[in-house]
Short mmCIF file of C-alpha atoms and ligand atoms in Angstrom, two decimals:
data_model
loop_
_atom_site.label_atom_id
_atom_site.label_comp_id
_atom_site.label_asym_id
_atom_site.label_seq_id
_atom_site.Cartn_x
_atom_site.Cartn_y
_atom_site.Cartn_z
CA VAL A 18 80.42 43.71 99.61
CA PRO A 19 80.69 42.01 96.24
CA GLU A 20 82.16 38.49 96.32
CA LEU A 21 82.71 35.91 93.60
CA PRO A 22 79.05 35.44 92.51
CA GLU A 23 78.49 39.19 92.26
CA VAL A 24 81.73 39.84 90.37
CA GLU A 25 81.11 36.87 88.05
CA THR A 26 77.58 38.17 87.35
CA VAL A 27 79.11 41.50 86.33
CA ARG A 28 81.71 39.71 84.19
CA ARG A 29 79.04 37.75 82.33
CA GLU A 30 77.21 40.97 81.53
CA LEU A 31 80.35 42.82 80.46
CA GLU A 32 81.84 40.11 78.25
CA PRO A 33 79.36 40.24 75.34
CA TRP A 34 79.10 44.02 75.57
CA LEU A 35 82.80 44.94 75.76
CA THR A 36 84.73 42.24 73.92
CA GLY A 37 86.22 43.71 70.73
CA ARG A 38 85.22 47.27 71.60
CA ARG A 39 87.67 50.16 71.29
CA ILE A 40 88.25 52.55 74.21
CA VAL A 41 88.16 56.08 72.79
CA ARG A 42 88.95 57.80 76.08
CA ALA A 43 89.63 56.69 79.66
CA SER A 44 89.21 59.34 82.33
CA ARG A 45 89.11 59.80 86.09
CA VAL A 46 86.02 61.53 87.42
CA GLU A 47 86.26 62.53 91.09
CA ALA A 48 88.81 59.76 91.52
CA PRO A 49 91.05 59.79 94.59
CA PRO A 50 94.74 60.37 93.71
CA GLY A 51 97.14 57.46 94.12
CA PRO A 52 97.49 53.87 92.98
CA LYS A 53 93.82 52.85 92.83
CA TYR A 54 93.38 54.53 89.42
CA ALA A 55 97.00 54.29 88.22
CA GLU A 56 97.68 54.66 84.50
CA LEU A 57 93.99 54.57 83.68
CA GLU A 58 94.41 57.03 80.82
CA ARG A 59 96.72 54.53 79.06
CA ALA A 60 93.65 52.46 78.12
CA ALA A 61 92.69 55.08 75.51
CA GLY A 62 93.11 53.87 71.94
CA GLN A 63 93.25 50.19 72.94
CA ARG A 64 90.78 47.46 72.12
CA ILE A 65 89.23 45.29 74.86
CA GLU A 66 90.13 41.69 74.04
CA GLY A 67 88.00 39.96 76.66
CA VAL A 68 86.60 40.09 80.18
CA THR A 69 88.02 37.57 82.64
CA ARG A 70 87.94 37.20 86.43
CA ARG A 71 90.31 36.07 89.22
CA GLY A 72 88.74 35.99 92.68
CA LYS A 73 86.98 39.32 93.12
CA PHE A 74 89.07 41.02 90.39
CA LEU A 75 87.84 41.71 86.85
CA LEU A 76 90.69 41.54 84.31
CA LEU A 77 90.26 43.05 80.86
CA PRO A 78 93.21 42.36 78.53
CA LEU A 79 93.84 45.27 76.15
CA SER A 80 95.25 45.20 72.62
CA ARG A 81 98.64 46.83 73.35
CA GLY A 82 99.71 44.41 76.09
CA ASP A 83 98.03 46.19 78.96
CA GLU A 84 95.32 44.96 81.30
CA LEU A 85 92.50 46.93 82.88
CA VAL A 86 92.05 45.71 86.47
CA VAL A 87 88.76 46.43 88.24
CA HIS A 88 87.97 45.67 91.89
CA LEU A 89 84.55 46.67 93.20
CA GLY A 90 85.80 47.13 96.78
CA MET A 91 82.83 47.57 99.10
CA THR A 92 80.41 49.67 97.06
CA GLY A 93 81.78 49.69 93.50
CA ALA A 94 79.55 49.21 90.47
CA VAL A 95 80.30 49.05 86.75
CA LEU A 96 77.31 50.62 85.01
CA ARG A 97 76.12 51.09 81.49
CA GLU A 98 73.95 54.13 82.23
CA PRO A 99 75.29 57.24 83.97
CA PRO A 100 74.49 56.99 87.72
CA ALA A 101 73.34 59.87 89.90
CA GLY A 102 76.61 60.30 91.83
CA HIS A 103 79.99 58.99 92.99
CA VAL A 104 81.35 58.33 89.49
CA ARG A 105 85.13 57.78 89.83
CA ALA A 106 86.07 56.72 86.30
CA ARG A 107 84.58 56.63 82.86
CA LEU A 108 85.45 54.77 79.65
CA ASP A 109 84.19 56.23 76.39
CA LEU A 110 83.75 53.46 73.86
CA ASP A 111 83.26 53.38 70.11
CA LYS A 112 79.69 53.78 68.81
CA GLY A 113 79.18 56.60 71.33
CA GLU A 114 78.67 54.31 74.32
CA ALA A 115 80.26 54.68 77.75
CA LEU A 116 80.97 52.68 80.91
CA TYR A 117 80.82 54.29 84.36
CA PHE A 118 82.64 53.16 87.51
CA GLN A 119 80.68 54.29 90.55
CA ASP A 120 82.05 53.89 94.09
CA ALA A 121 80.56 55.70 97.08
CA ARG A 122 83.06 54.45 99.69
CA ARG A 123 86.25 54.63 97.60
CA PHE A 124 87.64 51.14 98.32
CA GLY A 125 87.34 50.15 94.66
CA ARG A 126 90.08 50.11 92.05
CA PHE A 127 90.07 50.81 88.34
CA LEU A 128 93.60 50.85 86.94
CA VAL A 129 95.80 49.79 84.05
CA VAL A 130 98.89 47.55 84.45
CA ARG A 131 101.10 45.65 82.02
CA ALA A 132 99.33 42.33 81.45
CA GLY A 133 100.09 39.97 84.33
CA ASP A 134 102.21 42.49 86.24
CA TYR A 135 100.52 42.54 89.64
CA ALA A 136 103.42 44.02 91.63
CA ALA A 137 101.09 46.80 92.79
CA LEU A 138 98.30 44.31 93.58
CA PRO A 139 99.64 41.92 96.25
CA THR A 140 96.21 40.37 96.96
CA LEU A 141 95.75 39.49 93.30
CA ARG A 142 99.29 38.12 93.03
CA ALA A 143 98.82 35.82 96.05
CA LEU A 144 95.29 34.60 95.23
CA GLY A 145 94.43 31.01 96.02
CA PRO A 146 92.64 28.60 93.67
CA GLU A 147 89.34 29.45 91.96
CA PRO A 148 86.58 27.59 93.83
CA LEU A 149 84.43 27.00 90.74
CA ASP A 150 87.36 25.40 88.91
CA PRO A 151 87.26 21.57 89.01
CA ALA A 152 90.89 21.69 90.17
CA PHE A 153 89.64 23.02 93.53
CA THR A 154 89.42 19.59 95.14
CA ALA A 155 89.10 18.65 98.80
CA ALA A 156 92.76 17.59 98.73
CA LEU A 157 93.85 20.98 97.40
CA PHE A 158 91.67 22.81 99.94
CA ALA A 159 93.15 20.67 102.75
CA SER A 160 96.69 21.43 101.63
CA ARG A 161 95.98 25.19 101.61
CA LEU A 162 94.47 24.99 105.12
CA ALA A 163 97.27 22.88 106.60
CA GLY A 164 99.13 24.64 109.40
CA ARG A 165 96.79 27.66 109.50
CA ARG A 166 96.26 28.64 113.14
CA THR A 167 93.63 31.29 112.38
CA SER A 168 89.89 30.69 112.52
CA ILE A 169 88.42 28.84 109.56
CA LYS A 170 86.35 31.93 108.74
CA ALA A 171 89.45 34.16 108.59
CA ALA A 172 91.28 31.53 106.53
CA ILE A 173 88.49 31.37 103.94
CA MET A 174 88.16 35.16 103.74
CA GLY A 175 91.91 35.73 103.43
CA GLN A 176 91.90 34.96 99.64
CA ARG A 177 95.07 32.81 99.77
CA VAL A 178 93.33 29.55 100.65
CA VAL A 179 90.54 30.02 98.14
CA ALA A 180 89.81 33.02 95.89
CA GLY A 181 86.71 35.19 95.88
CA VAL A 182 84.94 34.08 99.08
CA GLY A 183 84.19 36.83 101.60
CA ASN A 184 81.93 37.47 104.55
CA ILE A 185 78.56 36.37 103.18
CA TYR A 186 79.49 33.05 101.59
CA SER A 187 81.93 31.98 104.32
CA ASP A 188 79.14 32.34 106.92
CA GLU A 189 76.64 30.54 104.68
CA ALA A 190 79.00 27.66 103.85
CA LEU A 191 80.01 27.13 107.50
CA PHE A 192 76.34 27.02 108.54
CA ARG A 193 75.58 24.38 105.92
CA VAL A 194 78.22 22.03 107.32
CA ARG A 195 77.66 22.92 111.02
CA ILE A 196 81.16 24.23 111.67
CA HIS A 197 81.62 27.05 114.19
CA PRO A 198 83.31 29.98 112.39
CA ALA A 199 85.95 30.40 115.12
CA THR A 200 87.21 26.81 114.78
CA GLU A 201 90.97 26.77 114.17
CA ALA A 202 91.47 26.06 110.47
CA ALA A 203 94.19 23.44 110.92
CA ARG A 204 92.02 21.47 113.38
CA LEU A 205 89.26 20.57 110.91
CA SER A 206 89.02 16.86 110.15
CA ARG A 207 89.61 15.58 106.64
CA ARG A 208 85.88 14.89 106.38
CA GLN A 209 84.96 18.40 107.55
CA VAL A 210 87.33 19.95 104.99
CA ALA A 211 85.77 17.88 102.20
CA ARG A 212 82.23 18.82 103.20
CA LEU A 213 83.17 22.49 103.58
CA ARG A 214 84.74 22.50 100.13
CA ASP A 215 81.47 21.14 98.70
CA ALA A 216 79.40 23.70 100.64
CA ILE A 217 81.52 26.60 99.38
CA VAL A 218 81.16 25.45 95.79
CA GLU A 219 77.40 24.85 96.16
CA VAL A 220 76.58 28.17 97.78
CA LEU A 221 78.61 30.08 95.17
CA PHE A 222 76.87 28.29 92.28
CA GLU A 223 73.43 28.81 93.83
CA SER A 224 74.06 32.51 94.35
CA LEU A 225 75.41 32.86 90.83
CA GLU A 226 72.14 31.38 89.52
CA SER A 227 70.30 34.14 91.45
CA GLY A 228 72.55 36.90 90.11
CA GLY A 229 74.36 37.26 93.47
CA THR A 230 73.33 38.95 96.72
CA THR A 231 72.33 42.59 97.12
CA PHE A 232 72.49 43.20 100.88
CA ARG A 233 72.89 46.97 100.53
CA ASP A 234 74.90 48.36 97.66
CA TYR A 235 75.65 45.71 95.07
CA ARG A 236 74.26 46.38 91.59
CA ASN A 237 74.84 44.56 88.32
CA VAL A 238 75.81 46.32 85.08
CA ALA A 239 72.18 47.07 84.25
CA GLY A 240 71.70 48.58 87.74
CA GLY A 241 69.66 45.60 89.02
CA GLU A 242 69.89 43.74 92.33
CA GLY A 243 71.01 40.16 93.08
CA ARG A 244 68.20 37.93 94.34
CA PHE A 245 70.13 35.50 96.58
CA VAL A 246 69.44 37.69 99.66
CA ALA A 247 66.09 35.87 100.03
CA ARG A 248 67.96 32.59 100.45
CA LEU A 249 70.55 33.60 103.05
CA ALA A 250 70.33 31.24 106.03
CA VAL A 251 72.47 33.10 108.60
CA TYR A 252 74.18 36.18 107.15
CA GLY A 253 72.51 39.32 108.52
CA ARG A 254 69.84 37.31 110.39
CA GLU A 255 70.81 38.14 114.00
CA GLY A 256 67.94 37.27 116.39
CA GLU A 257 65.94 35.47 113.72
CA PRO A 258 65.22 31.73 114.07
CA CYS A 259 67.64 29.19 112.61
CA LEU A 260 65.99 27.62 109.55
CA ARG A 261 67.13 24.18 110.78
CA CYS A 262 66.57 24.18 114.58
CA GLY A 263 64.71 27.39 115.47
CA ARG A 264 67.37 28.77 117.85
CA SER A 265 68.12 32.50 117.42
CA ILE A 266 70.98 33.30 115.05
CA VAL A 267 73.89 35.05 116.83
CA ARG A 268 76.23 37.76 115.58
CA ILE A 269 79.83 37.97 116.76
CA VAL A 270 82.86 39.86 115.42
CA LEU A 271 85.57 37.61 114.02
CA ALA A 272 88.62 38.80 112.10
CA GLN A 273 87.11 42.30 112.42
CA ARG A 274 84.01 41.29 110.50
CA GLY A 275 80.42 40.67 111.52
CA THR A 276 79.89 36.92 111.65
CA TRP A 277 76.55 35.13 111.92
CA TYR A 278 75.99 31.52 113.01
CA CYS A 279 73.59 29.24 114.87
CA PRO A 280 74.84 28.49 118.40
CA ARG A 281 73.07 25.13 118.43
CA CYS A 282 73.88 23.82 114.93
CA GLN A 283 77.44 25.18 114.94
CA ARG A 284 78.94 24.29 118.34
CA GLY A 285 82.45 25.51 119.15
ZN1 ZN H 325 70.34 25.86 114.21
#
């Protein structure tokens, strides 16, 4: 499932390609009815003014005051070449080029809203701070965690405490600082919160340098895979030895998601 490093990798590819380009036609292709592709056709005739990102959302401001909002969901990909199947939307651009939105599992979104009007996108409206922004300090992180009775893993993944971190990078960051993922968020010490903030920022930057993680489905705009999968320490490594102590990595289900940790390094 694409998280911040994957979405930011896509953004960096799209920005030089799309900025200033005119959308000739915007069309649904095998798109499910309903709000996920709302008002898409309205993008036609507008110019793309930039490619920005908030959390796991790509935001493309358009020239007539609209905004194209793209969320990759679980299996979404924004591609420059026509893929073999599961195309849900297509943008025809000037100079005869096109952009394809592929999504096998249909959790993705590709819609047009008035710029900044996220009434139909409650997750986007309630997003927490951007972790790669210098304003994401330990003090800010601590204030967002205060009073949260859920597990620290669920708190990180919930998007309101910090934007863009999901299953992979929450497991990896918690391993780095030896915190058990089921620890109640509000019970972390000030020192643990500060170290966890640093670990989140570090793992996101490192993955970004590797073009993100392709565990199964993630592809960049050129159709390539992220290379950070080779550097995952716990995620998806059930039964394999901990890189630090040798004990077998364990998988549990937490907040309805597979969660991997080392039972020796990360004691409850
Ligand atoms: Zn260990």
